[in-house]
Amino acid sequence: MRWSVSNRIVHHLLYKYLYFLFDKTFIYDSYSCRLDKGTHRAVKRLEQYTRIVSKNYTQDCWALKLDIKQFFASVDHEILLKFIRRKVNDKNILWLINEILTSFRTDKGKNAGIPLGNLTSQIFANIYLNELDQFVKQDLKIKYYIRYADDFIILNTGKLQLKPSLISVGNFLQNDLKLQIHPKKIILRKLIQGVDFCGYIILPHYRLPRTKTKKRIFEKLEQKICAPNFKQSLQSYLGYLSHANSYRLSQELNNQSAFFTTVIPNHSLPVKSHYPFSIRSSIFIPCIEKFSLQVV
């Protein structure tokens, strides 16, 4: 949904108002769209918890990772408004919130769904899923729990101990929030197998970038070899890799960058140069056509 400038200002002010009221009620280990939180801090916290649960990697640590099916499209407006009314009494603000909610439609019906990407949807999501956070921490007494948006992880020393948590969380989501755990995204893994969370794979003593992400990095850079924003894209990917144990991969990308930034600006491509091994010759074709070949 595309908003006008005035609407965006209203959304921003409403977001700040609700954030000030509700953020203090959220649990510490909720990391999405909050000040001094974010994906990197969520990953760091997960590493801290895995060390504690595994007793410094000397015993098993199991991770149960869950995802909510079509979360943003499934948020129930009446339930969300009930949570908001606990802190907001102003009729004008409640009217405004209701107008924002009812302006959005999904296939779930007119009384469900919040637009993905909207600023106010970020705080709405945290208000809604704070109920899940409180249930996990207060009712289930689960200590090692982290949530980022609609993805969350529970840690324990044993596989069997996590199964009751899965059942309890699933029932709560369905009965109290009208949400469902995605049946195809229930992942139960040992730490030594690698725990996928917030873009990284967490393992004992180190973290790695996702395999799919590494592949996508090379594919995207290959597509942008001749683009003016090639360096900008490269630096973005190097920034992502800097938060993982991926020195060799970063060096490989840097070497390829050095090749393209020295050859292409000269508008010539040495025929006998030794090209980076990971770049397929077919990648060069559209780029080579733009420059003259210089025999060396």
Coordinates of N, CA, C and O in Angstrom, one line a residue, residues 11-113:
H11 N 1.7 8.0 10.5 CA 2.2 6.7 10.9 C 3.5 6.8 11.7 O 3.6 6.0 12.7
H12 N 4.4 7.7 11.4 CA 5.6 7.8 12.2 C 5.3 8.3 13.6 O 5.8 7.8 14.6
L13 N 4.4 9.3 13.7 CA 4.1 9.8 15.0 C 3.4 8.8 15.9 O 3.6 8.6 17.1
L14 N 2.5 8.0 15.2 CA 1.7 7.0 16.0 C 2.7 5.9 16.4 O 2.6 5.3 17.5
Y15 N 3.7 5.5 15.5 CA 4.7 4.5 15.9 C 5.5 5.0 17.1 O 5.7 4.2 18.0
K16 N 5.9 6.2 17.1 CA 6.7 6.7 18.3 C 5.9 6.7 19.5 O 6.4 6.3 20.6
Y17 N 4.6 7.1 19.4 CA 3.7 7.1 20.6 C 3.5 5.7 21.2 O 3.7 5.4 22.4
L18 N 3.2 4.7 20.3 CA 3.0 3.3 20.8 C 4.3 2.7 21.2 O 4.3 1.9 22.2
Y19 N 5.4 3.0 20.6 CA 6.7 2.4 21.0 C 7.1 2.9 22.4 O 7.5 2.1 23.2
F20 N 6.8 4.1 22.7 CA 7.1 4.7 24.0 C 6.3 4.0 25.1 O 6.8 3.7 26.2
L21 N 5.0 3.7 24.8 CA 4.1 3.1 25.7 C 4.5 1.6 25.9 O 4.4 1.1 27.1
F22 N 4.7 0.9 24.9 CA 4.8 -0.6 24.9 C 6.2 -1.2 25.0 O 6.3 -2.3 25.5
D23 N 7.2 -0.5 24.5 CA 8.5 -1.2 24.5 C 9.0 -1.6 25.9 O 9.6 -2.6 26.0
K24 N 8.7 -0.8 26.9 CA 9.1 -1.2 28.2 C 8.5 -2.4 28.7 O 8.9 -3.0 29.7
T25 N 7.4 -2.9 28.1 CA 6.7 -4.1 28.5 C 7.2 -5.3 27.8 O 6.8 -6.4 28.2
F26 N 8.0 -5.1 26.8 CA 8.5 -6.3 26.0 C 9.6 -7.0 26.8 O 10.3 -6.4 27.6
I27 N 9.8 -8.3 26.5 CA 10.9 -9.0 27.1 C 12.2 -8.6 26.5 O 12.2 -8.0 25.4
Y28 N 13.3 -8.9 27.2 CA 14.6 -8.4 26.7 C 15.0 -9.1 25.4 O 15.6 -8.5 24.5
D29 N 14.6 -10.4 25.3 CA 15.0 -11.2 24.1 C 14.0 -11.1 23.0 O 13.9 -12.1 22.2
S30 N 13.4 -10.0 22.8 CA 12.6 -9.7 21.6 C 13.4 -8.7 20.8 O 13.7 -7.6 21.2
Y31 N 13.9 -9.1 19.5 CA 14.9 -8.3 18.9 C 14.5 -7.6 17.6 O 15.3 -6.9 17.0
S32 N 13.3 -7.7 17.2 CA 12.8 -7.1 15.9 C 12.3 -5.7 16.1 O 11.5 -5.4 16.9
C33 N 12.9 -4.7 15.3 CA 12.4 -3.4 15.2 C 12.4 -2.7 16.6 O 11.4 -2.0 17.0
R34 N 13.5 -2.8 17.3 CA 13.6 -2.1 18.6 C 15.0 -1.5 18.7 O 15.9 -2.0 18.1
L35 N 15.0 -0.4 19.4 CA 16.3 0.3 19.6 C 17.3 -0.6 20.3 O 16.9 -1.3 21.3
D36 N 18.6 -0.6 19.9 CA 19.6 -1.4 20.5 C 19.4 -2.9 20.4 O 19.9 -3.6 21.3
K37 N 18.6 -3.3 19.4 CA 18.4 -4.7 19.2 C 18.8 -5.1 17.8 O 19.9 -4.7 17.4
G38 N 18.1 -5.9 17.0 CA 18.4 -6.2 15.7 C 18.9 -7.6 15.5 O 19.1 -8.3 16.5
T39 N 19.2 -7.9 14.2 CA 19.6 -9.3 13.9 C 20.9 -9.7 14.5 O 21.1 -10.8 15.1
H40 N 21.9 -8.8 14.5 CA 23.3 -9.2 15.0 C 23.3 -9.4 16.5 O 23.9 -10.3 17.0
R41 N 22.5 -8.6 17.2 CA 22.4 -8.8 18.6 C 21.6 -10.0 19.0 O 21.9 -10.7 20.0
A42 N 20.7 -10.4 18.1 CA 19.9 -11.6 18.3 C 20.8 -12.8 18.2 O 20.8 -13.8 19.0
V43 N 21.7 -12.8 17.1 CA 22.6 -13.9 16.9 C 23.6 -14.0 18.0 O 23.9 -15.1 18.5
K44 N 24.1 -12.8 18.5 CA 25.1 -12.9 19.6 C 24.4 -13.4 20.9 O 25.1 -14.2 21.6
R45 N 23.2 -13.1 21.1 CA 22.5 -13.6 22.3 C 22.3 -15.1 22.2 O 22.4 -15.8 23.2
L46 N 22.0 -15.6 21.0 CA 21.8 -17.0 20.7 C 23.1 -17.7 21.0 O 23.1 -18.8 21.6
E47 N 24.2 -17.2 20.6 CA 25.5 -17.8 20.9 C 25.8 -17.8 22.4 O 26.3 -18.8 22.9
Q48 N 25.4 -16.8 23.1 CA 25.6 -16.8 24.6 C 24.7 -17.9 25.2 O 25.2 -18.6 26.1
Y49 N 23.5 -18.0 24.8 CA 22.6 -19.0 25.3 C 23.1 -20.4 25.0 O 23.0 -21.3 25.8
T50 N 23.6 -20.7 23.8 CA 24.1 -22.0 23.4 C 25.3 -22.4 24.3 O 25.4 -23.6 24.6
R51 N 26.1 -21.4 24.6 CA 27.3 -21.7 25.5 C 26.8 -22.1 26.9 O 27.4 -23.0 27.5
I52 N 25.8 -21.4 27.4 CA 25.2 -21.7 28.7 C 24.6 -23.1 28.7 O 24.9 -23.9 29.6
V53 N 23.7 -23.3 27.8 CA 23.0 -24.6 27.7 C 23.9 -25.8 27.6 O 23.8 -26.8 28.2
S54 N 24.9 -25.6 26.7 CA 25.9 -26.7 26.4 C 27.0 -26.8 27.4 O 27.9 -27.6 27.3
K55 N 26.9 -25.9 28.4 CA 28.0 -25.8 29.4 C 29.4 -25.7 28.7 O 30.3 -26.5 28.9
N56 N 29.5 -24.6 28.0 CA 30.7 -24.3 27.2 C 31.0 -25.4 26.2 O 32.2 -25.8 26.1
Y57 N 30.0 -25.9 25.6 CA 30.1 -26.8 24.5 C 30.6 -28.2 24.9 O 31.3 -28.9 24.2
T58 N 30.3 -28.6 26.2 CA 30.7 -29.9 26.7 C 29.6 -30.9 26.7 O 29.8 -32.0 27.0
Q59 N 28.4 -30.4 26.4 CA 27.2 -31.3 26.4 C 26.3 -30.9 25.3 O 26.4 -29.9 24.7
D60 N 25.3 -31.7 25.1 CA 24.3 -31.5 24.0 C 23.5 -30.2 24.2 O 23.2 -29.8 25.4
C61 N 23.2 -29.5 23.1 CA 22.3 -28.4 23.1 C 21.4 -28.5 21.9 O 21.9 -28.6 20.8
W62 N 20.1 -28.6 22.2 CA 19.1 -28.7 21.1 C 18.4 -27.4 20.9 O 18.1 -26.7 21.9
A63 N 18.1 -27.1 19.7 CA 17.3 -25.9 19.3 C 16.1 -26.2 18.6 O 16.1 -26.9 17.6
L64 N 15.0 -25.7 19.1 CA 13.7 -25.8 18.4 C 13.4 -24.5 17.8 O 13.1 -23.5 18.5
K65 N 13.4 -24.4 16.5 CA 13.1 -23.2 15.7 C 11.7 -23.2 15.1 O 11.4 -24.2 14.4
L66 N 10.9 -22.2 15.3 CA 9.5 -22.2 14.9 C 9.3 -20.9 14.1 O 9.9 -19.9 14.3
D67 N 8.3 -21.0 13.2 CA 7.9 -19.9 12.4 C 6.4 -19.8 12.3 O 5.7 -20.9 12.2
I68 N 5.8 -18.6 12.4 CA 4.4 -18.5 12.3 C 3.9 -18.4 10.9 O 4.4 -17.6 10.1
K69 N 2.9 -19.2 10.5 CA 2.4 -19.2 9.2 C 1.7 -17.9 8.8 O 0.7 -17.6 9.5
Q70 N 2.1 -17.3 7.8 CA 1.4 -16.0 7.3 C 1.1 -15.1 8.4 O -0.1 -14.7 8.5
F71 N 2.1 -14.8 9.2 CA 1.8 -14.0 10.4 C 1.1 -12.6 10.1 O 0.0 -12.3 10.7
F72 N 1.7 -11.8 9.3 CA 1.2 -10.5 9.0 C -0.2 -10.5 8.4 O -1.0 -9.6 8.7
A73 N -0.5 -11.5 7.6 CA -1.8 -11.6 7.1 C -2.9 -12.2 8.0 O -4.1 -12.1 7.8
S74 N -2.4 -12.7 9.2 CA -3.3 -13.4 10.1 C -3.6 -12.7 11.4 O -4.3 -13.1 12.2
V75 N -2.9 -11.5 11.6 CA -3.1 -10.8 12.8 C -4.6 -10.4 12.9 O -5.2 -9.7 12.1
D76 N -5.2 -10.8 14.0 CA -6.7 -10.5 14.2 C -6.8 -9.0 14.8 O -6.2 -8.7 15.8
H77 N -7.6 -8.2 14.1 CA -7.7 -6.8 14.5 C -8.3 -6.7 15.9 O -7.8 -5.8 16.7
E78 N -9.3 -7.4 16.2 CA -10.0 -7.3 17.6 C -9.1 -7.7 18.7 O -9.0 -7.0 19.7
I79 N -8.3 -8.7 18.5 CA -7.4 -9.2 19.5 C -6.3 -8.1 19.7 O -5.9 -7.8 20.8
L80 N -5.8 -7.6 18.6 CA -4.7 -6.5 18.6 C -5.2 -5.3 19.4 O -4.6 -4.7 20.2
L81 N -6.4 -4.9 19.0 CA -7.0 -3.7 19.7 C -7.2 -3.9 21.2 O -7.1 -3.0 22.0
K82 N -7.6 -5.2 21.5 CA -7.7 -5.5 23.0 C -6.4 -5.3 23.7 O -6.4 -4.7 24.8
F83 N -5.3 -5.7 23.1 CA -4.0 -5.5 23.7 C -3.6 -4.0 23.8 O -3.1 -3.6 24.8
I84 N -3.9 -3.3 22.7 CA -3.6 -1.9 22.7 C -4.4 -1.1 23.7 O -3.9 -0.1 24.4
R85 N -5.7 -1.4 23.9 CA -6.5 -0.7 24.9 C -6.0 -0.8 26.3 O -6.4 0.0 27.2
R86 N -5.2 -1.8 26.6 CA -4.6 -1.9 27.9 C -3.7 -0.7 28.3 O -3.6 -0.3 29.5
K87 N -3.2 -0.1 27.3 CA -2.3 1.1 27.5 C -2.8 2.4 26.9 O -2.4 3.5 27.4
V88 N -3.7 2.3 26.0 CA -4.2 3.5 25.3 C -5.6 3.7 25.6 O -6.5 2.8 25.4
N89 N -5.9 4.9 26.1 CA -7.3 5.2 26.5 C -7.9 6.3 25.6 O -9.1 6.6 25.6
D90 N -7.0 7.0 24.9 CA -7.5 8.2 24.1 C -8.3 7.7 22.9 O -7.9 6.9 22.1
K91 N -9.5 8.2 22.9 CA -10.5 7.7 21.8 C -10.0 8.1 20.4 O -10.2 7.3 19.5
N92 N -9.4 9.2 20.3 CA -8.9 9.7 19.0 C -7.8 8.7 18.4 O -7.8 8.4 17.2
I93 N -6.9 8.4 19.3 CA -5.8 7.5 18.9 C -6.4 6.1 18.6 O -6.0 5.5 17.6
L94 N -7.3 5.6 19.4 CA -7.9 4.3 19.1 C -8.6 4.3 17.8 O -8.6 3.4 17.0
W95 N -9.3 5.5 17.5 CA -10.0 5.6 16.2 C -9.0 5.5 15.1 O -9.2 4.9 14.1
L96 N -7.9 6.2 15.2 CA -6.9 6.3 14.2 C -6.3 4.9 13.9 O -6.1 4.4 12.8
I97 N -6.0 4.1 15.0 CA -5.5 2.8 14.9 C -6.5 1.9 14.2 O -6.1 1.1 13.3
N98 N -7.7 2.0 14.5 CA -8.8 1.2 13.9 C -8.9 1.6 12.4 O -9.1 0.7 11.6
E99 N -8.8 2.8 12.1 CA -8.8 3.2 10.7 C -7.6 2.6 9.9 O -7.8 2.2 8.7
I100 N -6.5 2.6 10.5 CA -5.3 2.0 9.8 C -5.5 0.5 9.6 O -5.2 0.0 8.5
L101 N -6.0 -0.2 10.6 CA -6.2 -1.6 10.5 C -7.3 -2.0 9.5 O -7.1 -2.9 8.7
T102 N -8.4 -1.3 9.5 CA -9.5 -1.6 8.6 C -9.3 -1.2 7.2 O -10.0 -1.6 6.2
S103 N -8.2 -0.3 6.9 CA -7.9 0.1 5.6 C -7.2 -1.0 4.8 O -7.0 -0.9 3.6
F104 N -6.8 -2.1 5.5 CA -6.0 -3.2 4.9 C -6.9 -4.4 4.8 O -7.6 -4.8 5.7
R105 N -6.8 -5.1 3.7 CA -7.6 -6.3 3.4 C -6.7 -7.5 3.0 O -5.7 -7.3 2.3
T106 N -7.0 -8.6 3.5 CA -6.3 -9.9 3.1 C -7.3 -10.9 2.8 O -8.5 -10.8 3.0
D107 N -6.8 -12.1 2.3 CA -7.8 -13.2 2.0 C -8.3 -13.8 3.3 O -9.1 -14.7 3.2
K108 N -7.7 -13.4 4.4 CA -8.2 -13.9 5.7 C -9.5 -13.3 6.2 O -10.1 -13.7 7.1
G109 N -9.9 -12.2 5.5 CA -11.1 -11.5 5.8 C -10.8 -10.0 6.2 O -9.7 -9.6 6.3
K110 N -11.9 -9.2 6.3 CA -11.7 -7.8 6.6 C -11.2 -7.5 8.0 O -10.8 -6.3 8.2
N111 N -11.3 -8.4 8.9 CA -10.9 -8.2 10.3 C -9.5 -8.8 10.6 O -9.2 -9.0 11.8
A112 N -8.7 -9.1 9.6 CA -7.4 -9.7 9.9 C -6.4 -9.1 8.9 O -6.7 -8.8 7.8
G113 N -5.2 -9.1 9.4 CA -4.0 -8.7 8.6 C -3.5 -7.3 8.8 O -4.3 -6.4 9.0

